Amino acid sequence: QMQLQESGPGLVKPSETLSLTCTVSGASVSSNDHYWGWIRQPPGKGLEWLGSIFHSGTTFHNPSLKSRVTISVDTSKNQFSLKVRSVTAADTAVYSCVRHGGSYFIDNWGQGTLVTVSS
Amino acid sequence: DIVMTQSPDSLPVSLGERATINCKSSQSVLYNSNNKNYLAWYQQKPGQPPKLLIYWASTRESGVPDRFSGSGSGTDFTLTISSLQAEDVAVYYCQQYYVTPITFGPGTRLEIK
């Protein structure tokens, strides 16, 4: 049974960088069958895809966040990471790391971690 | 971007009755070369992450009860729960993965009448 676990600060100041890491167990981020990604959900609102990465480093991002998002992968640690620069209160959300199935549907989700942007 | 809409916003259904949730995409998510619809359905219970129910519009994920079924093609899709159980109370989302950015519908809240 695979698991994804997000880790990182729960509070970030406006204009700073949000950084989260997803540790994968029971599966390998080096798999040729899966992309790995990040989804966020503001409190009481819907789901927003931020971006996804393949073990080779190929990434796809949501243009709505312009160039504020960076996603990287560390195959030696079986982890992948998210950075969101220049955060504002609008970036307050539950951030979840996910595994994509045979295409871009999502077959596994982390539990999610709430990140609050506030001074 | 492909915009996903869902109806209704909220759906009260009696236990044992059928529940039907609709999802519409702003453009077709049917890939003609493989005749697959790039549409998935998720169930989200309070305090939990979403759970994959259906992908390719009608393929049930392993372990999902067969009372859940998906149908539709092109731009119009439906999630049907044939006989509502108490544990089905949740918010249901559709998602297109035909193109990036991947986009989700706003959700339908299913409740017991």
Short mmCIF file of C-alpha atoms in Angstrom, two decimals:
data_model
loop_
_atom_site.label_atom_id
_atom_site.label_comp_id
_atom_site.label_asym_id
_atom_site.label_seq_id
_atom_site.Cartn_x
_atom_site.Cartn_y
_atom_site.Cartn_z
CA GLN A 1 0.00 0.00 0.00
CA MET A 2 1.66 3.18 -1.13
CA GLN A 3 1.61 6.34 0.93
CA LEU A 4 2.41 9.97 0.26
CA GLN A 5 3.26 12.28 3.14
CA GLU A 6 3.57 16.05 2.87
CA SER A 7 5.93 17.95 5.15
CA GLY A 8 6.84 21.59 5.58
CA PRO A 9 5.95 24.76 7.47
CA GLY A 10 2.29 25.37 8.24
CA LEU A 11 2.72 29.14 8.36
CA VAL A 12 4.42 31.31 5.76
CA LYS A 13 4.71 35.10 5.71
CA PRO A 14 3.39 37.11 2.77
CA SER A 15 5.95 37.64 -0.02
CA GLU A 16 8.01 34.66 1.16
CA THR A 17 8.39 31.20 -0.41
CA LEU A 18 6.20 28.23 0.49
CA SER A 19 8.20 24.98 0.44
CA LEU A 20 6.77 21.50 0.81
CA THR A 21 8.20 18.01 0.36
CA CYS A 22 6.34 14.81 -0.40
CA THR A 23 7.86 11.56 0.80
CA VAL A 24 6.69 8.48 -1.05
CA SER A 25 6.62 5.02 0.49
CA GLY A 26 5.48 1.77 -1.04
CA ALA A 27 6.19 3.05 -4.55
CA SER A 28 9.05 4.62 -6.46
CA VAL A 29 9.13 8.12 -7.89
CA SER A 30 11.44 6.62 -10.52
CA SER A 31 8.57 4.61 -11.96
CA ASN A 32 8.11 4.97 -15.70
CA ASP A 33 4.37 4.57 -15.23
CA HIS A 34 3.53 7.59 -13.14
CA TYR A 35 3.74 11.34 -12.87
CA TRP A 36 3.75 12.95 -9.42
CA GLY A 37 2.00 16.20 -8.67
CA TRP A 38 0.61 18.83 -6.34
CA ILE A 39 -3.01 19.88 -5.82
CA ARG A 40 -4.29 22.56 -3.47
CA GLN A 41 -7.67 23.30 -1.97
CA PRO A 42 -8.39 26.62 -0.25
CA PRO A 43 -10.60 26.22 2.84
CA GLY A 44 -14.17 25.52 1.78
CA LYS A 45 -13.32 25.74 -1.92
CA GLY A 46 -12.55 23.49 -4.86
CA LEU A 47 -9.46 21.74 -6.19
CA GLU A 48 -6.65 23.40 -8.14
CA TRP A 49 -3.87 21.50 -9.91
CA LEU A 50 -0.51 23.22 -9.46
CA GLY A 51 1.76 21.01 -11.52
CA SER A 52 3.29 17.58 -12.02
CA ILE A 53 6.69 16.00 -12.60
CA PHE A 54 8.17 12.84 -14.10
CA HIS A 55 11.29 11.23 -12.66
CA SER A 56 13.30 12.53 -15.61
CA GLY A 57 12.53 16.05 -14.43
CA THR A 58 9.92 16.80 -17.11
CA THR A 59 7.37 19.11 -15.52
CA PHE A 60 4.00 20.60 -16.35
CA HIS A 61 2.70 23.64 -14.49
CA ASN A 62 -0.60 25.44 -14.20
CA PRO A 63 -0.16 28.74 -16.07
CA SER A 64 -2.53 30.43 -13.61
CA LEU A 65 0.31 30.61 -11.11
CA LYS A 66 2.56 32.06 -13.78
CA SER A 67 6.20 31.41 -12.91
CA ARG A 68 5.78 31.28 -9.12
CA VAL A 69 5.79 27.47 -8.93
CA THR A 70 8.77 25.12 -9.05
CA ILE A 71 8.44 21.34 -8.76
CA SER A 72 11.47 19.10 -8.39
CA VAL A 73 12.18 15.43 -7.76
CA ASP A 74 14.87 13.66 -5.73
CA THR A 75 14.92 10.03 -6.78
CA SER A 76 17.65 9.15 -4.25
CA LYS A 77 15.30 10.13 -1.40
CA ASN A 78 12.10 9.01 -3.15
CA GLN A 79 10.71 12.51 -2.71
CA PHE A 80 9.41 15.38 -4.75
CA SER A 81 8.98 18.99 -3.75
CA LEU A 82 6.97 22.14 -4.34
CA LYS A 83 7.99 25.77 -4.05
CA VAL A 84 5.59 28.68 -4.46
CA ARG A 85 7.25 32.09 -4.47
CA SER A 86 5.88 35.46 -3.44
CA VAL A 87 2.91 34.05 -1.58
CA THR A 88 -0.16 36.03 -0.57
CA ALA A 89 -3.19 35.22 1.55
CA ALA A 90 -4.79 33.76 -1.59
CA ASP A 91 -2.25 30.93 -1.42
CA THR A 92 -3.64 29.74 1.92
CA ALA A 93 -4.84 26.18 1.25
CA VAL A 94 -4.51 22.50 2.01
CA TYR A 95 -1.67 21.30 -0.22
CA SER A 96 -1.70 17.65 -1.26
CA CYS A 97 0.86 15.61 -3.10
CA VAL A 98 -0.53 13.06 -5.50
CA ARG A 99 0.35 10.25 -7.86
CA HIS A 100 -1.11 10.21 -11.33
CA GLY A 101 -2.44 6.94 -12.67
CA GLY A 102 -2.05 5.64 -16.20
CA SER A 103 -2.78 9.12 -17.46
CA TYR A 104 -3.36 12.35 -15.56
CA PHE A 105 -6.15 11.08 -13.33
CA ILE A 106 -5.05 10.84 -9.69
CA ASP A 107 -4.99 7.41 -8.12
CA ASN A 108 -3.31 8.26 -4.80
CA TRP A 109 -3.44 11.34 -2.59
CA GLY A 110 -1.50 12.42 0.44
CA GLN A 111 -3.52 13.44 3.47
CA GLY A 112 -2.74 17.08 2.75
CA THR A 113 -1.20 19.81 4.85
CA LEU A 114 -2.69 23.21 5.63
CA VAL A 115 -0.43 26.11 4.78
CA THR A 116 -1.53 29.50 6.05
CA VAL A 117 -0.07 32.70 4.63
CA SER A 118 -0.10 35.35 7.31
CA SER A 119 2.22 37.81 8.99
CA ASP B 1 -8.35 26.05 -20.17
CA ILE B 2 -11.17 23.52 -20.17
CA VAL B 3 -13.87 24.71 -17.76
CA MET B 4 -15.76 22.00 -15.89
CA THR B 5 -19.24 22.62 -14.54
CA GLN B 6 -21.35 20.36 -12.35
CA SER B 7 -25.03 20.16 -11.49
CA PRO B 8 -26.65 20.30 -9.11
CA ASP B 9 -24.58 22.13 -6.49
CA SER B 10 -26.29 20.14 -3.77
CA LEU B 11 -28.30 16.94 -4.04
CA PRO B 12 -30.54 15.55 -1.27
CA VAL B 13 -31.39 11.88 -1.86
CA SER B 14 -33.18 9.33 0.30
CA LEU B 15 -31.32 6.22 1.44
CA GLY B 16 -31.71 3.44 -1.12
CA GLU B 17 -32.64 5.86 -3.90
CA ARG B 18 -30.66 6.71 -7.04
CA ALA B 19 -28.36 9.72 -7.11
CA THR B 20 -27.31 11.32 -10.39
CA ILE B 21 -24.62 13.99 -10.70
CA ASN B 22 -23.89 15.76 -13.97
CA CYS B 23 -20.63 17.16 -15.28
CA LYS B 24 -20.07 19.20 -18.41
CA SER B 25 -16.81 20.25 -20.03
CA SER B 26 -16.37 23.42 -22.11
CA GLN B 27 -14.84 21.35 -24.89
CA SER B 28 -14.75 17.68 -25.77
CA VAL B 29 -12.45 15.46 -23.70
CA LEU B 30 -12.82 12.53 -26.11
CA TYR B 31 -9.54 11.62 -27.77
CA ASN B 32 -10.56 10.21 -31.13
CA SER B 33 -7.41 8.17 -31.74
CA ASN B 34 -8.11 5.85 -28.80
CA ASN B 35 -11.83 6.58 -28.30
CA LYS B 36 -11.24 7.38 -24.64
CA ASN B 37 -12.85 10.16 -22.61
CA TYR B 38 -10.28 11.78 -20.32
CA LEU B 39 -12.71 12.26 -17.43
CA ALA B 40 -12.49 11.11 -13.82
CA TRP B 41 -14.75 11.26 -10.76
CA TYR B 42 -13.67 11.64 -7.13
CA GLN B 43 -15.40 11.38 -3.77
CA GLN B 44 -14.28 13.61 -0.90
CA LYS B 45 -15.48 13.06 2.65
CA PRO B 46 -14.93 15.70 5.37
CA GLY B 47 -11.35 15.90 6.56
CA GLN B 48 -10.14 13.45 3.93
CA PRO B 49 -8.42 13.80 0.57
CA PRO B 50 -10.44 12.95 -2.53
CA LYS B 51 -10.69 9.31 -3.54
CA LEU B 52 -10.68 8.15 -7.15
CA LEU B 53 -13.95 6.46 -8.11
CA ILE B 54 -14.06 6.41 -11.91
CA TYR B 55 -11.57 7.11 -14.71
CA TRP B 56 -11.83 7.03 -18.50
CA ALA B 57 -15.38 8.24 -17.76
CA SER B 58 -16.70 4.76 -16.97
CA THR B 59 -13.92 2.55 -15.57
CA ARG B 60 -14.44 1.86 -11.89
CA GLU B 61 -11.32 2.01 -9.71
CA SER B 62 -10.43 -1.20 -7.91
CA GLY B 63 -12.35 -1.58 -4.65
CA VAL B 64 -15.08 0.92 -5.54
CA PRO B 65 -18.56 -0.55 -4.97
CA ASP B 66 -20.46 -1.40 -8.13
CA ARG B 67 -23.32 0.90 -7.13
CA PHE B 68 -21.08 3.67 -8.52
CA SER B 69 -21.08 4.03 -12.30
CA GLY B 70 -19.95 6.63 -14.79
CA SER B 71 -21.29 7.36 -18.25
CA GLY B 72 -21.20 9.95 -21.00
CA SER B 73 -18.92 11.05 -23.81
CA GLY B 74 -17.55 14.18 -25.39
CA THR B 75 -18.68 17.03 -23.15
CA ASP B 76 -21.48 15.54 -21.02
CA PHE B 77 -20.95 13.04 -18.25
CA THR B 78 -22.88 11.49 -15.38
CA LEU B 79 -21.98 9.81 -12.11
CA THR B 80 -24.73 7.54 -10.84
CA ILE B 81 -25.06 5.93 -7.44
CA SER B 82 -27.70 3.26 -7.91
CA SER B 83 -28.78 2.91 -4.28
CA LEU B 84 -27.57 5.57 -1.86
CA GLN B 85 -25.88 4.38 1.31
CA ALA B 86 -25.19 6.54 4.37
CA GLU B 87 -21.44 6.32 3.76
CA ASP B 88 -21.86 7.94 0.33
CA VAL B 89 -22.46 11.37 1.86
CA ALA B 90 -19.61 13.43 0.41
CA VAL B 91 -18.67 16.02 -2.15
CA TYR B 92 -18.16 14.62 -5.64
CA TYR B 93 -15.83 16.20 -8.20
CA CYS B 94 -15.31 15.56 -11.87
CA GLN B 95 -11.92 16.22 -13.47
CA GLN B 96 -10.70 16.41 -17.04
CA TYR B 97 -7.21 15.22 -17.88
CA TYR B 98 -7.45 15.66 -21.64
CA VAL B 99 -5.12 18.64 -21.58
CA THR B 100 -3.11 20.58 -19.06
CA PRO B 101 -3.96 22.46 -17.00
CA ILE B 102 -5.88 19.62 -15.42
CA THR B 103 -9.15 21.12 -14.20
CA PHE B 104 -11.85 20.08 -11.76
CA GLY B 105 -15.53 20.81 -11.48
CA PRO B 106 -16.71 22.88 -8.50
CA GLY B 107 -18.16 19.86 -6.73
CA THR B 108 -21.60 18.49 -5.89
CA ARG B 109 -22.54 17.97 -2.25
CA LEU B 110 -24.54 14.77 -1.81
CA GLU B 111 -26.64 14.56 1.32
CA ILE B 112 -29.32 12.38 2.85
CA LYS B 113 -32.87 13.61 2.41
#
